Short mmCIF file of N, CA, C and O in Angstrom, two decimals:
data_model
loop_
_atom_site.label_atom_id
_atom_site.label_comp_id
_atom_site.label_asym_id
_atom_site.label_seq_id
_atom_site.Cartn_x
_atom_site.Cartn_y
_atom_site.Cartn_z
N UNK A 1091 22.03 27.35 -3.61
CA UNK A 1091 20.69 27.01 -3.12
C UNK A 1091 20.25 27.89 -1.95
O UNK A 1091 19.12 28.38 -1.85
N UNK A 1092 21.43 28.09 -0.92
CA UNK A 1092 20.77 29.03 0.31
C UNK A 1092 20.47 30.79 -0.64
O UNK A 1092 19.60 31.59 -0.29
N UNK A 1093 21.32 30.99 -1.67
CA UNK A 1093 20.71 32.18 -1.97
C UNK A 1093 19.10 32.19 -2.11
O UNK A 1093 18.38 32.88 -1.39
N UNK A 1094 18.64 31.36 -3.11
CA UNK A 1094 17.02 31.13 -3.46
C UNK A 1094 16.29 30.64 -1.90
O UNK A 1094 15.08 30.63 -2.09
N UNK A 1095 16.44 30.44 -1.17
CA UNK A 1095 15.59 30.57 0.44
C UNK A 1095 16.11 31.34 0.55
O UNK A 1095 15.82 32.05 -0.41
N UNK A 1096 16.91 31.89 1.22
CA UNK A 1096 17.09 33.82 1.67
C UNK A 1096 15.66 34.39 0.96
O UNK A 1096 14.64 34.82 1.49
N UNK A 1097 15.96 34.24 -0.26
CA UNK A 1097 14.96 35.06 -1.86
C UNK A 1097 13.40 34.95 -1.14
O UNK A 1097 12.64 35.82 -0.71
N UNK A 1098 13.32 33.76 -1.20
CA UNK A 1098 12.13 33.05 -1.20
C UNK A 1098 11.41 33.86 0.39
O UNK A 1098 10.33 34.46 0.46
N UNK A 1099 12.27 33.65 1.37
CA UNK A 1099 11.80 34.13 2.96
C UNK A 1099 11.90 35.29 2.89
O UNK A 1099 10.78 35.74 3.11
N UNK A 1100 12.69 36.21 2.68
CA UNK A 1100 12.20 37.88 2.14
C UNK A 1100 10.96 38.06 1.55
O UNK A 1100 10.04 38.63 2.15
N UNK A 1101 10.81 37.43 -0.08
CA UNK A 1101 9.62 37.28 -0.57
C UNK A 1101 8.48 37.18 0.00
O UNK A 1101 7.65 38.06 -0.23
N UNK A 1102 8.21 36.26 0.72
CA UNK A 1102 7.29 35.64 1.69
C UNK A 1102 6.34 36.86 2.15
O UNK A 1102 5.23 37.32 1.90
N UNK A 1103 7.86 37.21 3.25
CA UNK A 1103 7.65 38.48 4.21
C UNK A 1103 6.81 39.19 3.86
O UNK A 1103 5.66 39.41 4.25
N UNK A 1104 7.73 39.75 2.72
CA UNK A 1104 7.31 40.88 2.22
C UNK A 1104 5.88 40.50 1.46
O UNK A 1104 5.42 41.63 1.27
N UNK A 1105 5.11 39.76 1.03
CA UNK A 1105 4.04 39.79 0.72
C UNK A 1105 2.89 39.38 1.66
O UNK A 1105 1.68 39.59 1.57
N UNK A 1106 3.55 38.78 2.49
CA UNK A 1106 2.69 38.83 3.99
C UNK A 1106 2.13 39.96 4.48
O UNK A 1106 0.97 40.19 4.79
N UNK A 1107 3.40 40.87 4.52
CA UNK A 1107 2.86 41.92 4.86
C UNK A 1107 2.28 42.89 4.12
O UNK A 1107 1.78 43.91 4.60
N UNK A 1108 2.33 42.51 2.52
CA UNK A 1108 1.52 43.85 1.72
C UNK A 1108 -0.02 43.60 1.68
O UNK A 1108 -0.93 44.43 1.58
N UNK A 1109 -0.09 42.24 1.79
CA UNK A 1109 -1.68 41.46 2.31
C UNK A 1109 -1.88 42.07 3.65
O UNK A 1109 -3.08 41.84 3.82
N UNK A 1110 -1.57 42.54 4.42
CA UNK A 1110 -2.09 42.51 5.37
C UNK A 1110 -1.97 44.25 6.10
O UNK A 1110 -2.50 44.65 7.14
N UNK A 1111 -1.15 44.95 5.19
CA UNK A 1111 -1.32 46.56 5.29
C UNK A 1111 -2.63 46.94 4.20
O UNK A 1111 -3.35 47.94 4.27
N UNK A 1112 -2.71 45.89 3.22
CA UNK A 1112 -4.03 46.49 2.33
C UNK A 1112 -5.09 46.27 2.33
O UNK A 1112 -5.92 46.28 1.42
N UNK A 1113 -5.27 45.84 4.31
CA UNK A 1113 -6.11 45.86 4.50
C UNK A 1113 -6.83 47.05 5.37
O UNK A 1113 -7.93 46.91 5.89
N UNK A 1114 -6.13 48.08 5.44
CA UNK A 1114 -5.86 49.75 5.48
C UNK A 1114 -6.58 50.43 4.25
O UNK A 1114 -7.15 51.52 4.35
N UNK A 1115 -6.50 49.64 3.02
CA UNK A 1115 -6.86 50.92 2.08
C UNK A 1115 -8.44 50.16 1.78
O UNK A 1115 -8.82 49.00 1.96
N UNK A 1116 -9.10 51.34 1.28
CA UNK A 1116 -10.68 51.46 1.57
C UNK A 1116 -11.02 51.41 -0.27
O UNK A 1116 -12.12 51.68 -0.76
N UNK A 1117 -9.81 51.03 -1.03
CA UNK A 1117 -10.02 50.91 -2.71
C UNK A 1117 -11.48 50.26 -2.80
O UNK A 1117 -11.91 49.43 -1.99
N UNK A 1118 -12.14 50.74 -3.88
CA UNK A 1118 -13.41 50.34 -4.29
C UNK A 1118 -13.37 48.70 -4.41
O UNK A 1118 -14.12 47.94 -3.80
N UNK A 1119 -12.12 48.25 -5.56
CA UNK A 1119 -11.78 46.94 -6.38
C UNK A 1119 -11.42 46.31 -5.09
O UNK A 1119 -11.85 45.16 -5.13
N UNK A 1120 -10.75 46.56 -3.82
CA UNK A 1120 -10.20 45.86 -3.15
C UNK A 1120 -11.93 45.45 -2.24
O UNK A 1120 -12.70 44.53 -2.52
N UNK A 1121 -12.02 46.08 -1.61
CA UNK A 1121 -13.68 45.65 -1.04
C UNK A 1121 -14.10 44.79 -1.75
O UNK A 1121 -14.23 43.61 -1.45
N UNK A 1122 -14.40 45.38 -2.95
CA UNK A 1122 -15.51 44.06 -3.89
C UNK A 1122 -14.65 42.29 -4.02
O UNK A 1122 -15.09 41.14 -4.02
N UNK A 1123 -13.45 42.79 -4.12
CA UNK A 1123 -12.66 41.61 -3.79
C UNK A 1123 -12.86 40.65 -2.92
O UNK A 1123 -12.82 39.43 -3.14
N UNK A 1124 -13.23 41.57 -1.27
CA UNK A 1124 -13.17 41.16 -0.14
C UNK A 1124 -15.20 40.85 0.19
O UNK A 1124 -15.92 40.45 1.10
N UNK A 1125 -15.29 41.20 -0.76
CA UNK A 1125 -16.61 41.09 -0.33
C UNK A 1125 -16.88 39.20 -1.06
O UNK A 1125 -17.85 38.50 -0.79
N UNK A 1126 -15.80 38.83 -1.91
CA UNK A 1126 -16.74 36.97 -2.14
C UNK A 1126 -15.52 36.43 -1.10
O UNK A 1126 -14.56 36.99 -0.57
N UNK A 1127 -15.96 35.29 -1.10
CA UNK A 1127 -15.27 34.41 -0.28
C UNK A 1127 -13.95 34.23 -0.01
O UNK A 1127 -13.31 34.31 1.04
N UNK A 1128 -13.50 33.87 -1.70
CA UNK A 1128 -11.96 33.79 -2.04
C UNK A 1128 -11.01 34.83 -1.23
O UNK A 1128 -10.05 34.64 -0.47
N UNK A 1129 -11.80 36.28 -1.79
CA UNK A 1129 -11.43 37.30 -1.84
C UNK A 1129 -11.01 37.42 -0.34
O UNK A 1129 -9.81 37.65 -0.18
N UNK A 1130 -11.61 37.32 0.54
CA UNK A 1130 -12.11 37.52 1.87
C UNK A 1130 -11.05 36.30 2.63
O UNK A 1130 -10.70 36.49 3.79
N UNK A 1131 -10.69 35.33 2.02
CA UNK A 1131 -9.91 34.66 2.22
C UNK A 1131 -8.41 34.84 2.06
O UNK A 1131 -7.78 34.40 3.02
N UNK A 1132 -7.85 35.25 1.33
CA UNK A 1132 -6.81 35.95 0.49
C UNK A 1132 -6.34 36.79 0.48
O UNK A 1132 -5.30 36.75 -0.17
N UNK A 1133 -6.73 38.37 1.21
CA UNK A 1133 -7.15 39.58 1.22
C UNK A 1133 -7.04 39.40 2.98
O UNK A 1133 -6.06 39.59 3.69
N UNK A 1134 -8.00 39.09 3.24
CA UNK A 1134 -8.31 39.37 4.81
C UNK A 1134 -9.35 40.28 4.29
O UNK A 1134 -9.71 40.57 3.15
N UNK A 1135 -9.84 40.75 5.83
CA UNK A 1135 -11.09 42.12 6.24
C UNK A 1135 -10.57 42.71 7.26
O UNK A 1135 -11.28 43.69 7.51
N UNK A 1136 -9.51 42.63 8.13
CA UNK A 1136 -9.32 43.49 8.72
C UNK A 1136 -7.86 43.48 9.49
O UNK A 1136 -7.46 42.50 10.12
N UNK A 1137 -7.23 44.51 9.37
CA UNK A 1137 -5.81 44.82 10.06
C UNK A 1137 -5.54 44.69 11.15
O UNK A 1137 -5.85 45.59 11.93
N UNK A 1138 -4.62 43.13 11.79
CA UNK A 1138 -4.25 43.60 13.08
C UNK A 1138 -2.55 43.62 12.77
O UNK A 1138 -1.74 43.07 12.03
N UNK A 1139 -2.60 44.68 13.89
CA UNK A 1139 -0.79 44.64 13.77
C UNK A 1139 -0.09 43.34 14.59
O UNK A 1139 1.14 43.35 14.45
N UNK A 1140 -0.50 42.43 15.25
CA UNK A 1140 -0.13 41.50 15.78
C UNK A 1140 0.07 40.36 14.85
O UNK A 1140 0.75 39.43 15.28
N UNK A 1141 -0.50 40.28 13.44
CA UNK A 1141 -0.15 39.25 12.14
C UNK A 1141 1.22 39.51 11.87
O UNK A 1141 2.02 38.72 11.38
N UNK A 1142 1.42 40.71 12.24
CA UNK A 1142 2.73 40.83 11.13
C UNK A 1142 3.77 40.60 11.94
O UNK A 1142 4.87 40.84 11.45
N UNK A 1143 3.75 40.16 13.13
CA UNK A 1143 4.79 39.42 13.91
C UNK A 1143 4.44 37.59 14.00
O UNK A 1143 5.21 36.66 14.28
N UNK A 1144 3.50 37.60 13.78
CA UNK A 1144 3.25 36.01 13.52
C UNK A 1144 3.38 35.72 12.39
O UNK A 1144 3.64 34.52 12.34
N UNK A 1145 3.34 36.23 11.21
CA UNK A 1145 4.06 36.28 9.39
C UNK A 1145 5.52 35.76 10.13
O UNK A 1145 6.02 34.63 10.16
N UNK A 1146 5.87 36.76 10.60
CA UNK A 1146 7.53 36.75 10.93
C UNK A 1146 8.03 35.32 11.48
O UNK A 1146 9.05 34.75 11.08
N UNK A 1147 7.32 34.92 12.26
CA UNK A 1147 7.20 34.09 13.24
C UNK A 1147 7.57 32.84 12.62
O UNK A 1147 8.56 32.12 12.68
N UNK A 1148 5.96 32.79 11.70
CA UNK A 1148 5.71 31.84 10.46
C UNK A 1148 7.18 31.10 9.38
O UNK A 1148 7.60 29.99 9.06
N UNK A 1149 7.55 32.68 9.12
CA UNK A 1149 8.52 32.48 8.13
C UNK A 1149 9.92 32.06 8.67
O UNK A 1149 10.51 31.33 7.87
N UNK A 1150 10.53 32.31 9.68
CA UNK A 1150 11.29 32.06 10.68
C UNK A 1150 11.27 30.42 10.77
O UNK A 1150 12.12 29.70 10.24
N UNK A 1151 10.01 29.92 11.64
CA UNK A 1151 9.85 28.80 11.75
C UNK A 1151 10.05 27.95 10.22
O UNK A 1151 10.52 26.82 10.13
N UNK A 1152 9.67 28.63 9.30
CA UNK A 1152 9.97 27.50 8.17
C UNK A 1152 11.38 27.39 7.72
O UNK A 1152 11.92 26.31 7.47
N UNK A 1153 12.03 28.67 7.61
CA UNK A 1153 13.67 28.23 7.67
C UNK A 1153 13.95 27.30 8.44
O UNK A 1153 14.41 26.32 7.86
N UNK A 1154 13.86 27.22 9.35
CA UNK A 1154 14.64 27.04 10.55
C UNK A 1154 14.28 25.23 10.14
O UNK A 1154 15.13 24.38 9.86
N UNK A 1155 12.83 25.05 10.21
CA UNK A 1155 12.48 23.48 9.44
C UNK A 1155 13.25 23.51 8.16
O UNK A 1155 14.27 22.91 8.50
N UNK A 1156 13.37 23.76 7.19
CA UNK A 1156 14.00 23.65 6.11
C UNK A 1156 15.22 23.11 6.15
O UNK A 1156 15.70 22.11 5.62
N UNK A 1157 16.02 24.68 7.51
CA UNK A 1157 17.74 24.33 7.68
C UNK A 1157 17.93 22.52 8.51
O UNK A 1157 18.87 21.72 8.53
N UNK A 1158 16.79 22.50 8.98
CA UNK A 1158 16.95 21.58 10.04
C UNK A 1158 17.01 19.94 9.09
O UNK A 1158 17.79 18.99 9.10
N UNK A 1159 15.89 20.23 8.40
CA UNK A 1159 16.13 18.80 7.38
C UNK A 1159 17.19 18.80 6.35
O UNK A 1159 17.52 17.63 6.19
N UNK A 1160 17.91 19.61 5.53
CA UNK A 1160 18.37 20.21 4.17
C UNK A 1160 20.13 19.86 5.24
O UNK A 1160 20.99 19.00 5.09
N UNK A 1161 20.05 20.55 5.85
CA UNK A 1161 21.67 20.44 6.47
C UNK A 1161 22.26 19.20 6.90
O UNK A 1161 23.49 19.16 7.04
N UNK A 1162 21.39 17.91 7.20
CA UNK A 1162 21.73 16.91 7.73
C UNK A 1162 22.10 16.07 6.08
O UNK A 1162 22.48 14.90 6.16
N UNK A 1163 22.02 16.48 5.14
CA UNK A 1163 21.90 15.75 4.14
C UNK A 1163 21.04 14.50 3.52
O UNK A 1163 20.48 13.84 4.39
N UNK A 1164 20.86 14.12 2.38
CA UNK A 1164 19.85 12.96 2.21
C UNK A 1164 20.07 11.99 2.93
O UNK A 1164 19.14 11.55 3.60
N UNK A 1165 21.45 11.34 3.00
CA UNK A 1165 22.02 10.06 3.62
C UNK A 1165 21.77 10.24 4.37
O UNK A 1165 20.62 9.83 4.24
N UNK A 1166 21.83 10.88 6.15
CA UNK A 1166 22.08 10.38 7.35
C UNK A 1166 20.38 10.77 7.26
O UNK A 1166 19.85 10.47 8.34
N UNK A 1167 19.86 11.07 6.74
CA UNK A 1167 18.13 10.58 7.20
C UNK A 1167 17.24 9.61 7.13
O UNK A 1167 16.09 9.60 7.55
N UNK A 1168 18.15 8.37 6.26
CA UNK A 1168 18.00 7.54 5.72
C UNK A 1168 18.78 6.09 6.92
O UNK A 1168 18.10 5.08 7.14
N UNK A 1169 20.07 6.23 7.49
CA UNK A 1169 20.54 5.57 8.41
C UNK A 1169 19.94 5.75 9.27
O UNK A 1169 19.63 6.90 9.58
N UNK A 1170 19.40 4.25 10.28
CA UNK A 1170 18.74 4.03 11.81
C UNK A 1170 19.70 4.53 12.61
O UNK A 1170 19.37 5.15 13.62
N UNK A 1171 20.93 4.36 12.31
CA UNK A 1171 22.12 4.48 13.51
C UNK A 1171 22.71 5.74 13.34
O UNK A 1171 23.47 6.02 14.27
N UNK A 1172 22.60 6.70 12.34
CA UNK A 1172 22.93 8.17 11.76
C UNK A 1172 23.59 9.13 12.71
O UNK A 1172 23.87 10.27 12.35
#
């Protein structure tokens, strides 16, 4: 199971950040993308390099919640006196 989160938080990363370097390229399809709502939502409009340490941040923090509930096991979350 910890292999597939490793997977999953690489994954993440790494598409965090391809969202957010392509917002660097000036592609025709990518604009028109960014030009409806969704798009503009999903996409972004504009590159800061300070996201891609808060991605990090992001993804970090959710391990770390994950390890924090997942390691104690089902039972002792379930006992008052645990």
């Amino acid at each position: 199971p910890h292999f597939w989160k490793r997977r999953l938080a690489v994954l993440s990363t790494i598409i965090a950040f391809a969202v957010e370097t392509s917002q660097l390229i000036d592609w025709p399809l990518l604009e028109t993308l960014r030009g409806h709502a969704l798009g503009k939502l999903v996409l972004g409009v504009g590159f800061v390099p300070a996201d891609l340490l808060r991605y990090l941040i992001g993804v970090g923090l959710a391990v770390l919640i994950d390890w924090q509930f997942t390691s104690r096991g089902p039972s002792s979350a379930r006992t008052p006196n645990g």
